[in-house]
Amino acid sequence: MKNIVLIGGGVLGSQIAYQAAYRGFAVTIWLRSEGSIGRCQPKLDRLHEIYLSDLEAAKQYIGREHAPVPSALFDDFQHCSKEDIDALKKKADEAYHTLTLTTDLDKALKDADLVIEALAEDPEQKKEFYEKAAPLLPEKTILVTNSSTLLPSNLATFTGRPAKFLALHFANEIWKNNTAEVMGHPGTDPAVYDEVVRFASAIGMIPLCLKKEQPGYLLNSLLVPLLNAAQALLAKEVADPETIDLAWTKGTGAPMGPFQILDIVGLTTAYNIVIMNPQAKDPDSIPGKIAATLKKYIDEGKTGINAGEGFYKYR
């Protein structure tokens, strides 16, 4: 694989694109409009600063075992020198300057080896894109979805290439939390599955290979119940986000609380997930109250860390 195309430049789409470019792939991000490009570019600007800052900070840990450095930025940090890190900073610069953003879908897909769909968690949006892209994709192209909750078997027929379709799900802040969950459906070609596993490794991820379909994969099967419970406590006005987070971090030793995690995930993604619950249509139900709370934040522009504010404010 050489040419990687991201469909969508949101929180995770921008991260996947930057990390793949950092690891030497030619990366294009397709966006629906010039406005979408304008919203994506600041995310890439921020990632560029983070990569350079984290690489420079890693110099202080040279020679130390189990150094607290972002895993996906290094192949073998234990044997890194300052000169090696300076070379990696150049790679971060090259990634930033070589990323291509476009609204021309035909041009974006023309020579794609791998297309990673990272659109909003809305099945209708995804189906619409797959049907639009199907006649434009080269025969060689593998198509994956980064969906957090949807099963590939429910989407495969819309792609026009079910044997070359599967799910590849990343954790947020992928340069640090470098896992990639690989999940096929019954019709996925095993050779295609293996190729996607190799790609995940090539961009510095630890592939987590699922043996069968599971809504929420591994990570979200564990994480989403926590986030839902926290949001239910807030919706029922039991406590505020800071107190709920404090209960979790101090009580378990976890580095972040559920509302800090939600700010990283993005409140729009959380909202799109909760409104798929039929109970969310009832404003008096807990899902309905959670949806209303998230909608209030979103309408105020408080969509999470990338916006500078969500449940918390950020510099």
mmCIF file of C-alpha atoms in Angstrom:
data_model
loop_
_atom_site.group_PDB
_atom_site.id
_atom_site.type_symbol
_atom_site.label_atom_id
_atom_site.label_comp_id
_atom_site.label_asym_id
_atom_site.label_seq_id
_atom_site.Cartn_x
_atom_site.Cartn_y
_atom_site.Cartn_z
ATOM 1 C CA MET A 1 0.000 0.000 0.000
ATOM 2 C CA LYS A 2 1.167 3.506 -0.848
ATOM 3 C CA ASN A 3 -1.851 5.747 -1.380
ATOM 4 C CA ILE A 4 -4.191 6.179 1.575
ATOM 5 C CA VAL A 5 -7.411 8.175 1.432
ATOM 6 C CA LEU A 6 -9.293 9.367 4.506
ATOM 7 C CA ILE A 7 -12.980 10.084 4.065
ATOM 8 C CA GLY A 8 -13.674 12.796 6.610
ATOM 9 C CA GLY A 9 -11.277 14.972 8.577
ATOM 10 C CA GLY A 10 -12.888 14.999 12.003
ATOM 11 C CA VAL A 11 -11.191 14.165 15.292
ATOM 12 C CA LEU A 12 -10.080 10.658 14.320
ATOM 13 C CA GLY A 13 -9.949 11.141 10.564
ATOM 14 C CA SER A 14 -7.363 13.894 10.944
ATOM 15 C CA GLN A 15 -5.341 11.820 13.420
ATOM 16 C CA ILE A 16 -5.284 8.728 11.202
ATOM 17 C CA ALA A 17 -4.290 10.840 8.204
ATOM 18 C CA TYR A 18 -1.449 12.573 10.027
ATOM 19 C CA GLN A 19 -0.085 9.362 11.547
ATOM 20 C CA ALA A 20 -0.142 7.555 8.190
ATOM 21 C CA ALA A 21 1.646 10.493 6.542
ATOM 22 C CA TYR A 22 4.186 10.564 9.400
ATOM 23 C CA ARG A 23 4.883 6.904 8.679
ATOM 24 C CA GLY A 24 5.631 7.644 5.034
ATOM 25 C CA PHE A 25 2.359 7.010 3.205
ATOM 26 C CA ALA A 26 0.915 9.373 0.605
ATOM 27 C CA VAL A 27 -2.279 10.600 2.248
ATOM 28 C CA THR A 28 -5.297 12.454 0.903
ATOM 29 C CA ILE A 29 -8.225 13.646 3.015
ATOM 30 C CA TRP A 30 -11.529 13.988 1.175
ATOM 31 C CA LEU A 31 -13.948 16.511 2.634
ATOM 32 C CA ARG A 32 -17.449 17.476 1.549
ATOM 33 C CA SER A 33 -16.911 21.233 1.222
ATOM 34 C CA GLU A 34 -14.465 24.106 1.536
ATOM 35 C CA GLY A 35 -16.024 24.740 4.933
ATOM 36 C CA SER A 36 -15.074 21.198 5.968
ATOM 37 C CA ILE A 37 -11.499 21.869 4.827
ATOM 38 C CA GLY A 38 -11.513 24.999 6.974
ATOM 39 C CA ARG A 39 -12.586 22.950 9.993
ATOM 40 C CA CYS A 40 -10.075 20.164 9.316
ATOM 41 C CA GLN A 41 -6.979 22.310 8.856
ATOM 42 C CA PRO A 42 -6.807 23.552 12.498
ATOM 43 C CA LYS A 43 -6.888 19.932 13.666
ATOM 44 C CA LEU A 44 -3.858 19.172 11.473
ATOM 45 C CA ASP A 45 -2.133 22.341 12.719
ATOM 46 C CA ARG A 46 -2.663 21.152 16.290
ATOM 47 C CA LEU A 47 -1.389 17.647 15.522
ATOM 48 C CA HIS A 48 1.740 19.089 13.898
ATOM 49 C CA GLU A 49 2.492 21.051 17.068
ATOM 50 C CA ILE A 50 1.806 18.022 19.282
ATOM 51 C CA TYR A 51 4.086 15.716 17.280
ATOM 52 C CA LEU A 52 6.962 18.199 17.298
ATOM 53 C CA SER A 53 6.491 18.936 20.996
ATOM 54 C CA ASP A 54 6.224 15.274 22.024
ATOM 55 C CA LEU A 55 9.264 14.317 19.944
ATOM 56 C CA GLU A 56 11.352 17.110 21.461
ATOM 57 C CA ALA A 57 10.185 16.192 24.971
ATOM 58 C CA ALA A 58 11.200 12.562 24.359
ATOM 59 C CA LYS A 59 14.867 13.572 24.269
ATOM 60 C CA GLN A 60 14.912 13.797 28.070
ATOM 61 C CA TYR A 61 14.079 10.073 28.284
ATOM 62 C CA ILE A 62 16.815 8.779 25.972
ATOM 63 C CA GLY A 63 18.435 5.691 27.434
ATOM 64 C CA ARG A 64 15.667 5.106 29.953
ATOM 65 C CA GLU A 65 13.758 1.819 29.971
ATOM 66 C CA HIS A 66 9.954 2.029 29.854
ATOM 67 C CA ALA A 67 10.162 5.694 28.910
ATOM 68 C CA PRO A 68 6.806 7.559 28.922
ATOM 69 C CA VAL A 69 6.901 8.520 25.245
ATOM 70 C CA PRO A 70 4.122 8.232 22.614
ATOM 71 C CA SER A 71 4.389 4.683 21.322
ATOM 72 C CA ALA A 72 3.410 5.284 17.689
ATOM 73 C CA LEU A 73 6.092 7.923 17.132
ATOM 74 C CA PHE A 74 8.961 5.445 17.515
ATOM 75 C CA ASP A 75 9.854 1.979 16.283
ATOM 76 C CA ASP A 76 12.540 1.430 18.917
ATOM 77 C CA PHE A 77 12.856 4.314 21.334
ATOM 78 C CA GLN A 78 15.327 2.481 23.558
ATOM 79 C CA HIS A 79 17.999 2.824 20.867
ATOM 80 C CA CYS A 80 17.076 6.360 19.758
ATOM 81 C CA SER A 81 19.590 9.196 19.781
ATOM 82 C CA LYS A 82 18.935 12.939 19.701
ATOM 83 C CA GLU A 83 19.874 12.878 16.019
ATOM 84 C CA ASP A 84 17.290 10.141 15.410
ATOM 85 C CA ILE A 85 14.618 12.247 17.085
ATOM 86 C CA ASP A 86 15.590 15.295 15.007
ATOM 87 C CA ALA A 87 15.143 13.130 11.899
ATOM 88 C CA LEU A 88 11.690 12.119 13.139
ATOM 89 C CA LYS A 89 10.794 15.789 13.649
ATOM 90 C CA LYS A 90 11.626 16.312 9.985
ATOM 91 C CA LYS A 91 9.248 13.458 9.158
ATOM 92 C CA ALA A 92 6.539 15.205 11.191
ATOM 93 C CA ASP A 93 7.158 18.372 9.155
ATOM 94 C CA GLU A 94 7.039 16.430 5.889
ATOM 95 C CA ALA A 95 3.780 14.764 6.925
ATOM 96 C CA TYR A 96 2.227 18.148 7.659
ATOM 97 C CA HIS A 97 3.292 19.694 4.364
ATOM 98 C CA THR A 98 2.511 16.722 2.109
ATOM 99 C CA LEU A 99 -1.034 15.980 3.311
ATOM 100 C CA THR A 100 -3.544 16.716 0.552
ATOM 101 C CA LEU A 101 -7.032 18.026 1.317
ATOM 102 C CA THR A 102 -9.608 17.963 -1.469
ATOM 103 C CA THR A 103 -13.342 18.105 -2.180
ATOM 104 C CA ASP A 104 -12.929 16.232 -5.489
ATOM 105 C CA LEU A 105 -13.962 12.647 -4.736
ATOM 106 C CA ASP A 106 -13.078 11.276 -8.182
ATOM 107 C CA LYS A 107 -9.560 12.697 -7.920
ATOM 108 C CA ALA A 108 -9.135 11.506 -4.330
ATOM 109 C CA LEU A 109 -10.088 7.896 -5.097
ATOM 110 C CA LYS A 110 -8.396 7.567 -8.494
ATOM 111 C CA ASP A 111 -5.320 5.630 -7.335
ATOM 112 C CA ALA A 112 -6.293 4.692 -3.781
ATOM 113 C CA ASP A 113 -4.849 1.514 -2.299
ATOM 114 C CA LEU A 114 -6.760 1.890 0.967
ATOM 115 C CA VAL A 115 -9.776 4.080 1.729
ATOM 116 C CA ILE A 116 -10.559 4.691 5.397
ATOM 117 C CA GLU A 117 -14.085 5.971 5.918
ATOM 118 C CA ALA A 118 -14.198 8.161 9.044
ATOM 119 C CA LEU A 119 -17.523 9.949 8.616
ATOM 120 C CA ALA A 120 -19.925 10.808 11.422
ATOM 121 C CA GLU A 121 -21.499 7.860 13.230
ATOM 122 C CA ASP A 122 -24.598 7.995 11.038
ATOM 123 C CA PRO A 123 -25.425 4.846 9.016
ATOM 124 C CA GLU A 124 -27.306 6.805 6.362
ATOM 125 C CA GLN A 125 -24.317 9.102 5.727
ATOM 126 C CA LYS A 126 -22.055 6.106 5.415
ATOM 127 C CA LYS A 127 -24.378 4.225 3.056
ATOM 128 C CA GLU A 128 -24.770 7.323 0.893
ATOM 129 C CA PHE A 129 -21.001 7.692 0.632
ATOM 130 C CA TYR A 130 -20.399 4.009 -0.190
ATOM 131 C CA GLU A 131 -22.935 4.069 -3.013
ATOM 132 C CA LYS A 132 -21.427 7.276 -4.383
ATOM 133 C CA ALA A 133 -17.865 5.948 -4.169
ATOM 134 C CA ALA A 134 -18.506 2.412 -5.491
ATOM 135 C CA PRO A 135 -18.269 3.236 -9.223
ATOM 136 C CA LEU A 136 -15.193 5.440 -8.650
ATOM 137 C CA LEU A 137 -13.030 2.988 -6.714
ATOM 138 C CA PRO A 138 -10.241 1.118 -8.559
ATOM 139 C CA GLU A 139 -10.471 -2.667 -8.496
ATOM 140 C CA LYS A 140 -7.434 -2.901 -6.194
ATOM 141 C CA THR A 141 -8.841 -0.641 -3.471
ATOM 142 C CA ILE A 142 -9.566 -1.955 0.012
ATOM 143 C CA LEU A 143 -12.283 -0.071 1.881
ATOM 144 C CA VAL A 144 -12.509 0.065 5.680
ATOM 145 C CA THR A 145 -14.789 1.844 8.109
ATOM 146 C CA ASN A 146 -13.647 3.450 11.344
ATOM 147 C CA SER A 147 -17.185 3.226 12.716
ATOM 148 C CA SER A 148 -17.308 3.026 16.508
ATOM 149 C CA THR A 149 -20.524 1.024 16.772
ATOM 150 C CA LEU A 150 -21.780 -0.222 13.380
ATOM 151 C CA LEU A 151 -21.089 -3.745 12.143
ATOM 152 C CA PRO A 152 -19.397 -4.122 8.730
ATOM 153 C CA SER A 153 -21.919 -6.811 7.736
ATOM 154 C CA ASN A 154 -24.666 -4.152 7.930
ATOM 155 C CA LEU A 155 -22.801 -1.885 5.505
ATOM 156 C CA ALA A 156 -20.975 -4.298 3.193
ATOM 157 C CA THR A 157 -23.662 -4.587 0.511
ATOM 158 C CA PHE A 158 -23.597 -0.823 -0.106
ATOM 159 C CA THR A 159 -19.864 -0.778 -0.872
ATOM 160 C CA GLY A 160 -19.943 -2.748 -4.114
ATOM 161 C CA ARG A 161 -16.931 -4.741 -2.845
ATOM 162 C CA PRO A 162 -17.975 -6.708 0.260
ATOM 163 C CA ALA A 163 -14.965 -9.054 0.010
ATOM 164 C CA LYS A 164 -12.653 -6.021 0.283
ATOM 165 C CA PHE A 165 -14.553 -4.340 3.097
ATOM 166 C CA LEU A 166 -14.035 -4.546 6.855
ATOM 167 C CA ALA A 167 -13.698 -2.377 9.948
ATOM 168 C CA LEU A 168 -10.519 -0.740 11.217
ATOM 169 C CA HIS A 169 -11.162 1.122 14.445
ATOM 170 C CA PHE A 170 -8.668 3.412 16.166
ATOM 171 C CA ALA A 171 -8.538 4.730 19.708
ATOM 172 C CA ASN A 172 -8.401 8.479 20.179
ATOM 173 C CA GLU A 173 -4.993 10.198 20.339
ATOM 174 C CA ILE A 174 -3.566 7.406 18.224
ATOM 175 C CA TRP A 175 0.047 8.577 18.499
ATOM 176 C CA LYS A 176 -0.177 7.606 22.188
ATOM 177 C CA ASN A 177 -3.052 5.123 22.388
ATOM 178 C CA ASN A 178 -1.815 3.116 19.427
ATOM 179 C CA THR A 179 -4.308 0.300 18.983
ATOM 180 C CA ALA A 180 -6.182 -0.612 15.810
ATOM 181 C CA GLU A 181 -9.070 -3.047 16.075
ATOM 182 C CA VAL A 182 -9.479 -5.112 12.913
ATOM 183 C CA MET A 183 -12.907 -6.670 12.428
ATOM 184 C CA GLY A 184 -14.111 -8.408 9.296
ATOM 185 C CA HIS A 185 -17.551 -9.717 8.400
ATOM 186 C CA PRO A 186 -18.367 -13.225 7.119
ATOM 187 C CA GLY A 187 -17.730 -12.154 3.517
ATOM 188 C CA THR A 188 -14.375 -10.432 4.062
ATOM 189 C CA ASP A 189 -11.522 -12.009 2.085
ATOM 190 C CA PRO A 190 -8.957 -13.328 4.635
ATOM 191 C CA ALA A 191 -6.107 -12.015 2.465
ATOM 192 C CA VAL A 192 -7.633 -8.532 2.594
ATOM 193 C CA TYR A 193 -8.011 -8.822 6.379
ATOM 194 C CA ASP A 194 -4.317 -9.716 6.684
ATOM 195 C CA GLU A 195 -3.330 -6.795 4.437
ATOM 196 C CA VAL A 196 -5.173 -4.378 6.728
ATOM 197 C CA VAL A 197 -3.447 -5.887 9.769
ATOM 198 C CA ARG A 198 -0.089 -5.250 8.086
ATOM 199 C CA PHE A 199 -1.067 -1.652 7.330
ATOM 200 C CA ALA A 200 -2.018 -1.075 10.960
ATOM 201 C CA SER A 201 1.410 -2.319 12.039
ATOM 202 C CA ALA A 202 3.124 -0.193 9.382
ATOM 203 C CA ILE A 203 1.698 3.030 10.822
ATOM 204 C CA GLY A 204 2.799 2.149 14.345
ATOM 205 C CA MET A 205 -0.401 0.585 15.680
ATOM 206 C CA ILE A 206 -0.807 -2.590 17.697
ATOM 207 C CA PRO A 207 -3.378 -4.618 15.700
ATOM 208 C CA LEU A 208 -6.146 -6.103 17.829
ATOM 209 C CA CYS A 209 -7.629 -8.860 15.682
ATOM 210 C CA LEU A 210 -11.255 -9.740 16.394
ATOM 211 C CA LYS A 211 -12.364 -13.274 15.553
ATOM 212 C CA LYS A 212 -15.987 -12.297 14.962
ATOM 213 C CA GLU A 213 -18.194 -9.223 14.711
ATOM 214 C CA GLN A 214 -18.939 -7.429 17.961
ATOM 215 C CA PRO A 215 -20.843 -4.138 18.271
ATOM 216 C CA GLY A 216 -18.402 -1.694 19.843
ATOM 217 C CA TYR A 217 -15.414 -3.948 19.110
ATOM 218 C CA LEU A 218 -13.279 -4.572 22.226
ATOM 219 C CA LEU A 219 -12.506 -1.034 23.394
ATOM 220 C CA ASN A 220 -15.986 0.455 23.152
ATOM 221 C CA SER A 221 -17.604 -2.680 24.562
ATOM 222 C CA LEU A 222 -15.664 -1.787 27.707
ATOM 223 C CA LEU A 223 -15.677 2.024 27.455
ATOM 224 C CA VAL A 224 -19.200 2.930 26.302
ATOM 225 C CA PRO A 225 -20.974 1.543 29.416
ATOM 226 C CA LEU A 226 -18.728 3.786 31.537
ATOM 227 C CA LEU A 227 -19.463 6.866 29.419
ATOM 228 C CA ASN A 228 -23.200 6.117 29.380
ATOM 229 C CA ALA A 229 -23.282 5.691 33.155
ATOM 230 C CA ALA A 230 -21.454 9.002 33.639
ATOM 231 C CA GLN A 231 -23.782 10.848 31.268
ATOM 232 C CA ALA A 232 -26.812 9.335 33.013
ATOM 233 C CA LEU A 233 -25.547 10.663 36.351
ATOM 234 C CA LEU A 234 -25.225 14.120 34.813
ATOM 235 C CA ALA A 235 -28.618 13.935 33.079
ATOM 236 C CA LYS A 236 -30.266 12.971 36.388
ATOM 237 C CA GLU A 237 -28.424 15.901 38.045
ATOM 238 C CA VAL A 238 -26.769 13.584 40.574
ATOM 239 C CA ALA A 239 -23.450 15.461 40.254
ATOM 240 C CA ASP A 240 -21.523 17.736 37.887
ATOM 241 C CA PRO A 241 -18.906 16.475 35.372
ATOM 242 C CA GLU A 242 -15.932 17.441 37.526
ATOM 243 C CA THR A 243 -17.245 15.527 40.554
ATOM 244 C CA ILE A 244 -18.145 12.457 38.503
ATOM 245 C CA ASP A 245 -14.680 12.461 36.928
ATOM 246 C CA LEU A 246 -13.065 12.846 40.345
ATOM 247 C CA ALA A 247 -14.995 9.842 41.660
ATOM 248 C CA TRP A 248 -13.617 7.738 38.797
ATOM 249 C CA THR A 249 -10.012 8.963 38.745
ATOM 250 C CA LYS A 250 -9.474 8.957 42.523
ATOM 251 C CA GLY A 251 -11.484 5.799 43.091
ATOM 252 C CA THR A 252 -9.767 3.694 40.417
ATOM 253 C CA GLY A 253 -6.449 5.431 39.713
ATOM 254 C CA ALA A 254 -7.478 5.996 36.095
ATOM 255 C CA PRO A 255 -5.676 8.933 34.432
ATOM 256 C CA MET A 256 -8.895 10.452 33.030
ATOM 257 C CA GLY A 257 -12.541 10.591 33.949
ATOM 258 C CA PRO A 258 -15.437 9.839 31.592
ATOM 259 C CA PHE A 259 -16.151 13.497 30.767
ATOM 260 C CA GLN A 260 -12.498 14.159 30.013
ATOM 261 C CA ILE A 261 -12.663 11.157 27.667
ATOM 262 C CA LEU A 262 -15.855 12.480 26.072
ATOM 263 C CA ASP A 263 -14.127 15.799 25.351
ATOM 264 C CA ILE A 264 -11.433 13.892 23.457
ATOM 265 C CA VAL A 265 -13.925 11.682 21.616
ATOM 266 C CA GLY A 266 -15.955 14.766 20.713
ATOM 267 C CA LEU A 267 -19.463 15.581 21.857
ATOM 268 C CA THR A 268 -20.841 15.412 18.309
ATOM 269 C CA THR A 269 -19.738 11.775 18.026
ATOM 270 C CA ALA A 270 -21.258 11.013 21.444
ATOM 271 C CA TYR A 271 -24.513 12.707 20.383
ATOM 272 C CA ASN A 272 -24.704 10.799 17.090
ATOM 273 C CA ILE A 273 -24.311 7.542 18.996
ATOM 274 C CA VAL A 274 -26.934 8.257 21.666
ATOM 275 C CA ILE A 275 -29.616 9.391 19.182
ATOM 276 C CA MET A 276 -29.437 5.968 17.499
ATOM 277 C CA ASN A 277 -31.097 4.637 20.656
ATOM 278 C CA PRO A 278 -34.882 4.642 19.984
ATOM 279 C CA GLN A 279 -35.468 5.735 23.601
ATOM 280 C CA ALA A 280 -33.650 9.005 22.877
ATOM 281 C CA LYS A 281 -36.816 10.250 21.131
ATOM 282 C CA ASP A 282 -38.521 10.380 24.534
ATOM 283 C CA PRO A 283 -37.290 13.580 26.232
ATOM 284 C CA ASP A 284 -38.155 12.168 29.658
ATOM 285 C CA SER A 285 -36.034 9.025 29.214
ATOM 286 C CA ILE A 286 -32.392 8.885 30.320
ATOM 287 C CA PRO A 287 -31.125 8.583 26.694
ATOM 288 C CA GLY A 288 -33.389 11.516 25.786
ATOM 289 C CA LYS A 289 -31.980 13.626 28.622
ATOM 290 C CA ILE A 290 -28.405 12.671 27.662
ATOM 291 C CA ALA A 291 -29.099 13.696 24.054
ATOM 292 C CA ALA A 292 -30.567 17.017 25.195
ATOM 293 C CA THR A 293 -27.552 17.725 27.396
ATOM 294 C CA LEU A 294 -25.103 16.982 24.605
ATOM 295 C CA LYS A 295 -27.145 19.029 22.108
ATOM 296 C CA LYS A 296 -27.023 22.032 24.452
ATOM 297 C CA TYR A 297 -23.225 21.887 24.599
ATOM 298 C CA ILE A 298 -22.934 21.374 20.841
ATOM 299 C CA ASP A 299 -25.256 24.310 20.062
ATOM 300 C CA GLU A 300 -23.016 26.497 22.227
ATOM 301 C CA GLY A 301 -19.963 25.408 20.209
ATOM 302 C CA LYS A 302 -18.627 23.327 23.099
ATOM 303 C CA THR A 303 -17.866 20.197 21.103
ATOM 304 C CA GLY A 304 -14.707 19.056 22.904
ATOM 305 C CA ILE A 305 -10.992 19.565 23.099
ATOM 306 C CA ASN A 306 -10.553 20.455 19.418
ATOM 307 C CA ALA A 307 -13.013 23.348 19.851
ATOM 308 C CA GLY A 308 -11.212 24.577 22.961
ATOM 309 C CA GLU A 309 -14.161 23.725 25.182
ATOM 310 C CA GLY A 310 -16.490 20.839 25.920
ATOM 311 C CA PHE A 311 -17.274 19.774 29.458
ATOM 312 C CA TYR A 312 -13.961 21.474 30.271
ATOM 313 C CA LYS A 313 -12.120 24.513 28.886
ATOM 314 C CA TYR A 314 -8.751 24.047 27.162
ATOM 315 C CA ARG A 315 -5.929 26.422 26.320
#
